[in-house]
CSV table of C-alpha atoms in Angstrom, one decimal:
chain,number,residue,atom,x,y,z
A,201,MET,CA,95.2,73.0,118.1
A,202,SER,CA,95.4,76.1,120.4
A,203,ASN,CA,92.4,77.6,122.1
A,204,LEU,CA,92.7,80.7,119.8
A,205,GLU,CA,92.7,78.5,116.6
A,206,THR,CA,89.6,76.7,117.8
A,207,ILE,CA,87.8,80.0,118.4
A,208,LEU,CA,88.8,81.3,115.0
A,209,GLU,CA,87.1,78.3,113.3
A,210,LYS,CA,83.8,79.3,114.8
A,211,TYR,CA,84.0,83.1,115.2
A,212,GLU,CA,84.9,85.9,112.7
A,213,VAL,CA,87.0,88.7,114.3
A,214,VAL,CA,86.1,92.3,113.4
A,215,ILE,CA,88.7,94.9,114.2
A,216,GLY,CA,88.9,98.7,113.6
A,217,LEU,CA,91.9,100.7,114.7
A,218,GLU,CA,92.1,104.4,115.9
A,219,VAL,CA,95.7,105.5,115.5
A,220,HIS,CA,96.9,108.8,117.0
A,221,ALA,CA,99.9,110.2,115.3
A,222,GLN,CA,101.7,113.1,117.0
A,223,LEU,CA,102.5,115.6,114.2
A,224,LYS,CA,106.1,116.9,113.9
A,225,SER,CA,105.4,120.6,114.2
A,226,LYS,CA,107.7,122.7,116.3
A,227,SER,CA,104.8,124.4,118.1
A,228,LYS,CA,101.4,123.3,119.4
A,229,ILE,CA,98.3,123.2,117.3
A,230,PHE,CA,96.7,126.3,118.8
A,231,CYS,CA,99.6,128.3,120.3
A,232,ALA,CA,103.3,128.9,120.0
A,233,ASP,CA,104.4,126.6,122.9
A,234,SER,CA,107.2,124.1,122.0
A,235,THR,CA,106.4,120.5,121.3
A,236,GLU,CA,109.9,119.3,122.1
A,237,PHE,CA,110.0,115.9,123.9
A,238,GLY,CA,111.8,115.5,127.2
A,239,ALA,CA,111.7,119.0,128.6
A,240,PRO,CA,111.3,119.5,132.4
A,241,GLN,CA,107.6,119.1,133.5
A,242,ASN,CA,105.3,122.1,132.8
A,243,THR,CA,107.9,124.2,131.1
A,244,HIS,CA,106.2,124.2,127.6
A,245,VAL,CA,103.0,125.9,128.8
A,246,SER,CA,101.3,129.2,128.3
A,247,PRO,CA,97.9,130.7,129.2
A,248,ILE,CA,96.4,129.0,126.1
A,249,THR,CA,97.8,125.6,127.1
A,250,LEU,CA,96.6,126.2,130.6
A,251,GLY,CA,93.1,127.1,129.4
A,252,MET,CA,93.0,130.4,131.1
A,253,PRO,CA,89.7,132.4,130.8
A,254,GLY,CA,89.6,134.7,127.8
A,255,VAL,CA,92.4,133.1,125.8
A,256,LEU,CA,91.8,132.4,122.1
A,257,PRO,CA,93.3,129.5,120.0
A,258,VAL,CA,95.0,130.2,116.7
A,259,LEU,CA,95.3,127.4,114.2
A,260,ASN,CA,98.8,126.3,113.2
A,261,ARG,CA,98.8,126.2,109.3
A,262,LYS,CA,101.8,123.8,109.3
A,263,VAL,CA,99.6,121.2,111.1
A,264,VAL,CA,96.9,121.5,108.4
A,265,ASP,CA,99.6,121.0,105.7
A,266,MET,CA,100.7,117.8,107.5
A,267,ALA,CA,97.1,116.5,107.7
A,268,ILE,CA,96.5,117.1,104.0
A,269,LEU,CA,99.7,115.4,103.1
A,270,THR,CA,98.9,112.4,105.2
A,271,GLY,CA,95.4,112.3,103.8
A,272,LEU,CA,96.8,112.2,100.2
A,273,ALA,CA,99.1,109.4,101.2
A,274,LEU,CA,96.1,107.5,102.6
A,275,ASN,CA,94.1,108.0,99.4
A,276,CYS,CA,91.6,110.2,101.2
A,277,GLU,CA,89.2,112.8,100.0
A,278,ILE,CA,90.4,116.2,101.3
A,279,ALA,CA,87.5,118.4,102.6
A,280,GLU,CA,87.0,121.7,100.9
A,281,ILE,CA,85.3,122.9,104.1
A,282,SER,CA,86.3,121.5,107.5
A,283,LYS,CA,85.7,122.7,111.1
A,284,PHE,CA,86.8,122.1,114.7
A,285,ASP,CA,84.5,121.1,117.5
A,286,ARG,CA,84.5,121.0,121.3
A,287,LYS,CA,84.5,117.5,122.7
A,288,GLN,CA,83.3,117.8,126.3
A,289,TYR,CA,84.8,115.7,129.0
A,290,PHE,CA,86.6,116.3,132.2
A,291,TYR,CA,90.0,114.8,133.0
A,292,PRO,CA,92.7,116.1,135.3
A,293,ASP,CA,95.2,116.6,132.5
A,294,LEU,CA,92.8,118.4,130.2
A,295,PRO,CA,92.9,122.0,131.6
A,296,LYS,CA,90.0,123.5,129.7
A,297,GLY,CA,87.6,120.7,130.5
A,298,TYR,CA,87.1,120.0,126.8
A,299,GLN,CA,89.2,119.0,123.9
A,300,ILE,CA,89.3,120.8,120.5
A,301,SER,CA,88.8,118.1,117.9
A,302,GLN,CA,86.9,117.5,114.7
A,303,TYR,CA,83.6,115.6,114.6
A,304,ASP,CA,81.4,115.7,111.4
A,305,LEU,CA,83.7,117.7,109.1
A,306,PRO,CA,87.2,116.2,109.4
A,307,VAL,CA,90.0,117.3,107.1
A,308,CYS,CA,90.3,113.8,105.5
A,309,LYS,CA,87.8,111.0,104.9
A,310,ASN,CA,87.1,107.9,102.7
A,311,GLY,CA,90.6,106.7,102.2
A,312,TYR,CA,92.3,103.3,102.2
A,313,ILE,CA,95.7,101.5,102.3
A,314,MET,CA,96.6,98.1,100.8
A,315,ILE,CA,97.9,95.4,103.2
A,316,ASN,CA,99.2,92.3,101.5
A,317,GLY,CA,96.8,92.9,98.5
A,318,LYS,CA,93.8,93.6,100.7
A,319,ARG,CA,92.2,97.0,100.9
A,320,ILE,CA,91.7,98.4,104.4
A,321,GLY,CA,89.4,101.4,104.5
A,322,ILE,CA,90.1,104.7,106.3
A,323,THR,CA,86.9,106.2,107.6
A,324,ARG,CA,88.5,109.6,108.5
A,325,ALA,CA,91.7,111.3,109.6
A,326,HIS,CA,91.0,114.3,111.8
A,327,LEU,CA,93.0,116.9,113.7
A,328,GLU,CA,92.8,117.4,117.5
A,329,GLU,CA,94.9,118.5,120.4
A,330,ASP,CA,96.5,116.1,122.9
A,331,ALA,CA,95.9,116.1,126.6
A,332,GLY,CA,98.6,116.3,129.2
A,333,LYS,CA,100.1,113.5,131.2
A,334,LEU,CA,99.3,112.2,134.7
A,335,VAL,CA,102.3,110.9,136.7
A,336,HIS,CA,101.2,108.5,139.5
A,337,ALA,CA,103.6,108.4,142.4
A,338,GLY,CA,103.9,107.8,146.1
A,339,ALA,CA,103.8,104.6,148.1
A,340,ALA,CA,101.6,102.0,146.5
A,341,GLY,CA,98.9,100.5,148.7
A,342,LEU,CA,95.8,98.6,147.9
A,343,ALA,CA,94.5,101.4,145.8
A,344,GLY,CA,97.8,102.0,143.9
A,345,SER,CA,99.8,105.2,144.0
A,346,SER,CA,99.1,107.6,146.9
A,347,TYR,CA,99.0,110.7,144.8
A,348,SER,CA,99.2,112.0,141.2
A,349,LEU,CA,101.0,114.9,139.5
A,350,VAL,CA,100.2,116.5,136.2
A,351,ASP,CA,102.6,117.5,133.4
A,352,LEU,CA,101.0,119.7,130.8
A,353,ASN,CA,103.9,119.9,128.3
A,354,ARG,CA,102.1,117.5,126.0
A,355,ALA,CA,98.7,119.4,126.3
A,356,GLY,CA,97.9,121.0,123.0
A,357,THR,CA,100.3,118.9,121.0
A,358,PRO,CA,98.8,118.4,117.5
A,359,LEU,CA,97.5,114.9,116.8
A,360,LEU,CA,96.1,113.3,113.6
A,361,GLU,CA,93.7,110.6,114.6
A,362,ILE,CA,93.4,108.0,111.8
A,363,VAL,CA,90.3,105.8,112.1
A,364,SER,CA,90.0,102.6,110.0
A,365,GLU,CA,86.9,100.9,108.8
A,366,PRO,CA,86.2,97.6,110.6
A,367,ASP,CA,87.9,95.8,107.8
A,368,ILE,CA,90.7,94.0,109.8
A,369,ARG,CA,90.1,90.4,110.5
A,370,SER,CA,93.1,89.2,112.6
A,371,ALA,CA,95.6,90.3,115.1
A,372,GLU,CA,98.4,89.8,112.5
A,373,GLU,CA,96.6,91.9,110.0
A,374,ALA,CA,96.1,94.7,112.6
A,375,LYS,CA,99.8,94.6,113.3
A,376,ASN,CA,100.7,94.8,109.6
A,377,TYR,CA,98.2,97.7,109.1
A,378,MET,CA,99.7,99.7,111.9
A,379,GLU,CA,103.3,99.0,110.7
A,380,GLU,CA,102.4,100.3,107.3
A,381,LEU,CA,100.7,103.3,108.7
A,382,ARG,CA,103.8,104.0,110.7
A,383,ASN,CA,105.9,103.7,107.5
A,384,ILE,CA,103.6,106.1,105.7
A,385,VAL,CA,103.7,108.9,108.4
A,386,ARG,CA,107.4,108.5,108.8
A,387,TYR,CA,108.2,108.7,105.1
A,388,MET,CA,105.8,111.7,104.7
A,389,GLY,CA,107.8,113.3,107.5
A,390,VAL,CA,104.7,114.1,109.6
A,391,CYS,CA,105.4,111.9,112.6
A,392,ASP,CA,108.5,110.1,113.9
A,393,GLY,CA,106.4,107.0,114.7
A,394,ASN,CA,108.1,106.5,118.0
A,395,LEU,CA,105.7,104.3,119.9
A,396,GLU,CA,108.0,104.2,123.0
A,397,GLU,CA,107.8,108.0,123.4
A,398,GLY,CA,104.0,108.0,122.8
A,399,SER,CA,104.2,109.9,119.5
A,400,MET,CA,102.1,107.2,118.0
A,401,ARG,CA,99.4,105.4,119.9
A,402,CYS,CA,96.7,103.0,119.0
A,403,ASP,CA,93.2,102.2,120.3
A,404,ALA,CA,91.8,98.9,119.1
A,405,ASN,CA,88.0,98.2,118.7
A,406,ILE,CA,87.4,94.4,118.7
A,407,SER,CA,84.3,92.3,118.4
A,408,ILE,CA,83.6,88.7,117.3
A,409,ARG,CA,80.6,87.1,115.7
A,410,PRO,CA,79.7,83.6,114.6
A,411,PHE,CA,80.5,83.0,110.9
A,412,GLY,CA,77.5,83.8,108.8
A,413,GLN,CA,76.1,86.4,111.1
A,414,LYS,CA,75.6,89.8,109.4
A,415,GLU,CA,75.3,92.0,112.5
A,416,TYR,CA,78.5,93.0,114.3
A,417,GLY,CA,79.1,91.7,117.8
A,418,THR,CA,79.4,94.1,120.8
A,419,ARG,CA,82.8,95.7,120.7
A,420,ALA,CA,85.3,96.5,123.4
A,421,GLU,CA,87.9,99.2,123.0
A,422,ILE,CA,91.5,98.7,124.2
A,423,LYS,CA,93.2,102.0,124.9
A,424,ASN,CA,96.7,103.4,124.4
A,425,ILE,CA,98.6,100.4,123.0
A,426,ASN,CA,102.1,101.5,122.4
A,427,SER,CA,103.9,98.6,120.6
A,428,PHE,CA,103.2,96.3,117.6
A,429,SER,CA,103.8,93.2,119.7
A,430,ALA,CA,101.4,94.5,122.4
A,431,LEU,CA,98.8,95.2,119.8
A,432,LYS,CA,98.9,91.7,118.6
A,433,ARG,CA,98.8,90.1,122.0
A,434,ALA,CA,96.1,92.4,123.3
A,435,ILE,CA,93.8,91.6,120.4
A,436,GLU,CA,94.4,87.8,120.8
A,437,TYR,CA,93.7,88.0,124.5
A,438,GLU,CA,90.5,90.0,123.8
A,439,ILE,CA,89.3,87.5,121.2
A,440,GLU,CA,89.7,84.7,123.8
A,441,ARG,CA,88.0,86.7,126.5
A,442,GLN,CA,84.9,87.6,124.4
A,443,ALA,CA,84.6,84.0,123.1
A,444,GLU,CA,84.7,82.7,126.6
A,445,ILE,CA,81.9,85.0,127.6
A,446,LEU,CA,79.7,84.0,124.6
A,447,GLU,CA,80.4,80.3,125.0
A,448,SER,CA,79.3,80.4,128.6
A,449,GLY,CA,76.0,82.1,127.6
A,450,GLY,CA,76.9,85.6,128.7
A,451,GLU,CA,76.9,88.9,126.8
A,452,VAL,CA,79.9,91.1,125.9
A,453,ILE,CA,79.3,94.6,127.2
A,454,GLN,CA,80.5,97.7,125.3
A,455,GLU,CA,83.3,99.1,127.4
A,456,THR,CA,86.8,100.6,127.3
A,457,ARG,CA,89.6,98.4,128.5
A,458,LEU,CA,93.3,98.8,129.2
A,459,TRP,CA,96.1,96.4,128.1
A,460,ASN,CA,98.2,95.3,131.1
A,461,GLU,CA,101.6,94.4,129.6
A,462,ALA,CA,102.9,92.8,132.9
A,463,ASP,CA,99.8,90.5,133.3
A,464,GLY,CA,99.2,89.9,129.6
A,465,GLU,CA,95.5,90.8,129.8
A,466,THR,CA,93.0,93.5,129.3
A,467,LYS,CA,91.2,95.1,132.3
A,468,SER,CA,88.0,97.1,132.4
A,469,MET,CA,88.5,100.8,132.6
A,470,ARG,CA,85.0,102.3,132.1
A,471,SER,CA,81.9,101.9,130.0
A,472,LYS,CA,82.4,102.9,126.4
A,473,GLU,CA,81.1,106.4,125.5
A,474,ASP,CA,79.3,107.1,122.3
A,475,ALA,CA,79.6,110.4,120.3
A,476,HIS,CA,76.5,111.9,122.0
A,477,ASP,CA,78.1,111.5,125.4
A,478,TYR,CA,80.8,114.0,124.5
A,479,ARG,CA,78.2,116.7,123.6
A,480,TYR,CA,80.1,117.9,120.5
A,481,PHE,CA,79.4,121.4,119.3
A,482,PRO,CA,81.3,123.7,116.8
A,483,GLU,CA,84.3,125.4,118.4
A,484,PRO,CA,83.1,129.1,118.5
A,485,ASP,CA,86.7,130.5,118.7
A,486,LEU,CA,87.8,129.1,115.4
A,487,MET,CA,86.7,130.0,111.9
A,488,MET,CA,85.6,127.3,109.4
A,489,LEU,CA,88.6,125.9,107.6
A,490,GLU,CA,88.6,126.4,103.8
A,491,ILE,CA,91.0,124.2,101.9
A,492,SER,CA,91.4,125.2,98.3
A,493,LYS,CA,92.3,122.9,95.4
A,494,GLU,CA,95.4,124.9,94.8
A,495,TRP,CA,96.5,124.3,98.4
A,496,ILE,CA,95.9,120.5,98.0
A,497,GLU,CA,97.7,120.4,94.6
A,498,LYS,CA,100.7,122.3,95.9
A,499,ILE,CA,101.1,119.7,98.7
A,500,ARG,CA,100.5,116.8,96.3
A,501,LYS,CA,103.2,118.1,93.9
A,502,ASP,CA,105.8,118.0,96.7
A,503,MET,CA,104.8,114.6,98.2
A,504,PRO,CA,107.7,112.3,99.1
A,505,GLU,CA,107.8,108.7,97.7
A,506,LEU,CA,105.4,106.4,99.5
A,507,PRO,CA,106.6,103.2,101.1
A,508,SER,CA,104.6,101.1,98.6
A,509,GLU,CA,106.1,103.1,95.7
A,510,LYS,CA,109.6,102.6,97.1
A,511,ARG,CA,109.1,98.8,97.5
A,512,ALA,CA,107.8,98.6,93.9
A,513,ARG,CA,110.8,100.6,92.6
A,514,TYR,CA,113.3,98.5,94.4
A,515,VAL,CA,111.8,95.3,92.9
A,516,ASN,CA,111.0,96.5,89.4
A,517,LYS,CA,113.8,98.9,88.7
A,518,GLU,CA,116.7,97.9,91.0
A,519,GLY,CA,116.1,94.1,90.8
A,520,LEU,CA,115.8,93.5,94.6
A,521,SER,CA,113.8,90.5,95.9
A,522,GLU,CA,110.4,91.3,97.4
A,523,TYR,CA,111.8,90.2,100.8
A,524,ASP,CA,114.8,92.6,100.7
A,525,ALA,CA,112.6,95.4,99.5
A,526,GLU,CA,110.1,94.9,102.3
A,527,VAL,CA,112.9,94.7,105.0
A,528,ILE,CA,114.8,97.8,103.9
A,529,VAL,CA,111.7,99.9,103.6
A,530,GLU,CA,110.8,99.1,107.2
A,531,GLN,CA,114.1,100.6,108.1
A,532,MET,CA,113.6,104.2,106.9
A,533,GLU,CA,117.0,105.5,107.8
A,534,THR,CA,118.7,102.6,106.0
A,535,ALA,CA,116.4,103.0,102.9
A,536,THR,CA,117.2,106.7,102.7
A,537,PHE,CA,121.0,105.8,102.9
A,538,PHE,CA,120.5,103.1,100.2
A,539,ASP,CA,118.9,105.6,97.9
A,540,LYS,CA,121.8,108.0,98.2
A,541,VAL,CA,124.3,105.2,97.5
A,542,LEU,CA,122.3,104.3,94.3
A,543,GLU,CA,122.3,108.0,93.2
A,544,LEU,CA,126.1,107.8,93.4
A,545,GLY,CA,126.1,105.0,90.8
A,546,ALA,CA,126.8,102.0,93.0
A,547,ASN,CA,125.5,98.5,92.0
A,548,ALA,CA,122.1,98.0,93.7
A,549,LYS,CA,122.5,94.3,94.5
A,550,LEU,CA,126.0,94.8,96.0
A,551,ALA,CA,124.8,97.8,98.0
A,552,ILE,CA,121.8,95.9,99.5
A,553,ASN,CA,124.0,92.9,100.3
A,554,TRP,CA,126.3,95.1,102.3
A,555,LEU,CA,123.5,97.0,104.0
A,556,MET,CA,121.5,93.9,104.9
A,557,GLY,CA,124.6,91.9,105.8
A,558,ASP,CA,127.7,93.2,107.6
A,559,ILE,CA,126.3,96.7,108.2
A,560,THR,CA,123.0,95.6,109.7
A,561,GLY,CA,124.9,93.1,111.8
A,562,TYR,CA,127.0,95.9,113.2
A,563,LEU,CA,123.9,98.2,113.8
A,564,LYS,CA,122.1,95.4,115.7
A,565,GLU,CA,125.1,94.5,117.8
A,566,ASN,CA,125.5,98.1,118.8
A,567,LYS,CA,121.7,98.9,118.9
A,568,ILE,CA,122.0,102.0,116.7
A,569,GLU,CA,120.7,103.4,113.5
A,570,ILE,CA,122.9,103.9,110.4
A,571,THR,CA,122.7,107.6,110.9
A,572,GLN,CA,124.5,107.2,114.2
A,573,THR,CA,127.6,105.7,112.5
A,574,LYS,CA,130.4,107.6,110.7
A,575,LEU,CA,129.7,105.7,107.4
A,576,THR,CA,128.6,107.9,104.5
A,577,PRO,CA,126.8,106.9,101.3
A,578,GLU,CA,129.8,108.3,99.4
A,579,ASN,CA,132.2,106.0,101.2
A,580,LEU,CA,130.1,102.9,100.8
A,581,ALA,CA,129.6,103.6,97.1
A,582,GLU,CA,133.3,104.1,96.7
A,583,MET,CA,134.0,100.8,98.4
A,584,ILE,CA,131.5,98.9,96.2
A,585,MET,CA,133.1,100.4,93.1
A,586,LEU,CA,136.6,99.3,94.3
A,587,ILE,CA,135.2,95.7,94.6
A,588,GLU,CA,133.8,95.9,91.1
A,589,LYS,CA,137.0,97.2,89.7
A,590,GLY,CA,138.9,94.3,91.4
A,591,THR,CA,141.0,96.8,93.5
A,592,ILE,CA,139.9,95.1,96.7
A,593,SER,CA,138.3,91.7,97.3
A,594,ASN,CA,135.1,91.0,99.3
A,595,LYS,CA,137.3,89.7,102.1
A,596,ILE,CA,139.3,92.9,102.3
A,597,ALA,CA,136.0,94.9,102.2
A,598,LYS,CA,134.7,92.9,105.2
A,599,ASP,CA,137.9,93.7,107.0
A,600,ILE,CA,137.6,97.5,106.4
A,601,ILE,CA,133.8,98.1,106.6
A,602,ILE,CA,133.8,98.1,110.4
A,603,GLU,CA,136.6,100.7,110.5
A,604,MET,CA,134.6,102.8,108.0
A,605,LEU,CA,131.5,102.6,110.2
A,606,LYS,CA,133.5,103.6,113.3
A,607,THR,CA,135.8,106.3,111.9
A,608,GLY,CA,134.2,107.5,108.6
A,609,THR,CA,137.6,106.9,106.8
A,610,LYS,CA,137.4,106.4,103.0
A,611,ALA,CA,138.0,102.8,101.7
A,612,THR,CA,140.8,104.0,99.5
A,613,ASP,CA,142.6,105.7,102.4
A,614,ILE,CA,142.4,102.5,104.5
A,615,VAL,CA,143.5,100.3,101.7
A,616,LYS,CA,146.5,102.7,101.0
A,617,GLN,CA,147.5,103.0,104.7
A,618,LYS,CA,147.4,99.2,105.3
A,619,GLY,CA,148.6,98.0,101.9
A,620,LEU,CA,145.4,96.0,101.3
A,621,SER,CA,144.9,96.4,97.6
A,622,VAL,CA,144.3,93.2,95.6
A,623,ILE,CA,147.4,91.5,94.2
A,624,SER,CA,146.9,91.2,90.4
A,625,ASP,CA,150.5,90.8,89.4
A,626,GLU,CA,150.6,87.5,87.6
A,627,ASN,CA,154.3,86.8,88.2
A,628,GLU,CA,153.9,87.4,91.9
A,629,LEU,CA,150.9,85.1,92.1
A,630,ILE,CA,152.5,82.3,90.0
A,631,ALA,CA,155.4,82.2,92.5
A,632,ILE,CA,153.0,81.8,95.4
A,633,VAL,CA,151.0,79.1,93.6
A,634,GLU,CA,154.1,77.1,92.7
A,635,LYS,CA,155.3,77.2,96.3
A,636,ILE,CA,151.9,75.9,97.5
A,637,ILE,CA,152.0,73.0,95.0
A,638,LYS,CA,155.5,72.2,96.0
A,639,ASP,CA,154.7,72.2,99.7
A,640,ASN,CA,151.6,70.0,99.4
A,641,PRO,CA,152.5,67.0,97.2
A,642,ASN,CA,150.0,64.6,98.8
A,643,GLN,CA,147.1,67.0,98.1
A,644,VAL,CA,148.3,67.5,94.6
A,645,ALA,CA,148.4,63.8,94.0
A,646,ALA,CA,144.9,63.3,95.5
A,647,TYR,CA,143.5,66.1,93.3
A,648,LYS,CA,145.0,64.7,90.2
A,649,SER,CA,143.5,61.3,91.1
A,650,GLY,CA,140.0,62.7,90.9
A,651,LYS,CA,139.4,64.5,94.3
A,652,ASP,CA,138.2,67.8,92.7
A,653,LYS,CA,137.0,69.2,96.0
A,654,LEU,CA,140.6,69.7,97.0
A,655,PHE,CA,140.7,72.6,94.6
A,656,GLY,CA,139.2,74.8,97.4
A,657,PHE,CA,142.2,73.8,99.6
A,658,PHE,CA,144.7,75.3,97.2
A,659,VAL,CA,142.6,78.5,96.8
A,660,GLY,CA,142.4,78.8,100.6
A,661,GLN,CA,146.2,78.4,100.9
A,662,ALA,CA,146.7,81.1,98.3
A,663,MET,CA,144.4,83.5,100.1
A,664,LYS,CA,146.1,82.7,103.4
A,665,ALA,CA,149.5,83.4,101.9
A,666,THR,CA,148.3,86.7,100.4
A,667,GLN,CA,146.2,87.7,103.5
A,668,GLY,CA,143.1,87.6,101.3
A,669,ARG,CA,144.6,90.0,98.8
A,670,ALA,CA,145.0,87.8,95.7
A,671,ASN,CA,142.8,88.6,92.8
A,672,PRO,CA,140.1,85.8,93.1
A,673,GLN,CA,139.6,85.2,89.4
A,674,LEU,CA,143.3,85.3,88.5
A,675,ILE,CA,144.3,83.0,91.4
A,676,ASN,CA,141.7,80.5,90.5
A,677,ASP,CA,142.9,80.4,86.9
A,678,LEU,CA,146.5,80.1,87.9
A,679,ILE,CA,145.9,77.2,90.3
A,680,LYS,CA,143.8,75.4,87.7
A,681,LYS,CA,146.5,75.8,85.1
A,682,LYS,CA,149.4,74.7,87.4
A,683,LEU,CA,147.5,71.7,88.7
A,684,SER,CA,146.8,70.5,85.1
A,685,GLU,CA,150.5,70.6,84.2
């Protein structure tokens, strides 16, 4: 039994996650500066982003739309009255010296999502502006980098901070929760969920307590975790660290820690602030935000299908297995492609077999998404229908699907150009079968003496002779008939 397993027999883990989702607006939350990723440093800035004296913020309505949409997807109550607050703290990449956020009247509150049948509460989802980015550079000595530069392109980018209740009880459950949250914001179209680019980040609050104890243990916060695997490893490390402290008679202190991916451990950053440390007060330059029922209902009416709804539809209506439904929903681009193939009338089970088989294999091998190939839903649907009609065999389809992915050529055109259509002419196939039987007398004798498994040998020979183009059902029937004569 591992050390972690031993700990989990004695201590209950209590986890709450704060997930920051960067909203996909073209401009920042309080000004018209671009939010495009990857621009040269400090080119997406203005006097408002720079926090110059006398400038005034103007709220981006599109950002509020996205917050309401996400709140509905998270089963939240949407506030009729919301407001913005100043969160006071100094940091080199925060030009104003304070962050405009939301404190006691967030846009969304009291929601939940279901993870493997368990309800995980959402305390709140509130809007705020992002800070900039520090770039540490220079020769590293004992104190690290010799100087730091600041890039303010990201400053003012709209964030939706989604705060869970402390309902999560394991590292695996935390990972599953964040994966589903990523699915939701991506399917709603409000965030691309790209953890590597920082458009989705997670802070994890973790404490442990002996089983049976009602009071929560002292929590530590791990900041800015940017991958699902890192989230799981960081939580497991923190559980072991806190258990070791308690087992040795010490006390866990409330603090903020950073996950060090290279060392595989969390390291202390600073003592953990409470809300009063930030000296919140209402943002005087922004009006109270009034959200009408009509505004909410208009957004609700146009909501895309949720990941949970899509999984249920795939299983209940399209007949997919729960496993296939789960996997394809995780791959949003592939799921969107699949839906278009279904709309064109293709068989759902055949479509999913191709998407999860040869096509996924090609995507993984080339490390690309399906949208980066030349394959279209129309072309895949056509190929599937050719298989169902018996125009081409599965083997032929396997031979042409890679060309379709690379070139975008229609299946019918490839089949025509290369003469790959299925041979269904009975007389032509009879001649082929008779020659195979004549050329393999020993196998024929063995088959007739009771070695039924040799039937596959004859089918294989027929497929080889026709380069896989023989009509499978017809060739089976003909071989069976000739061998019984």
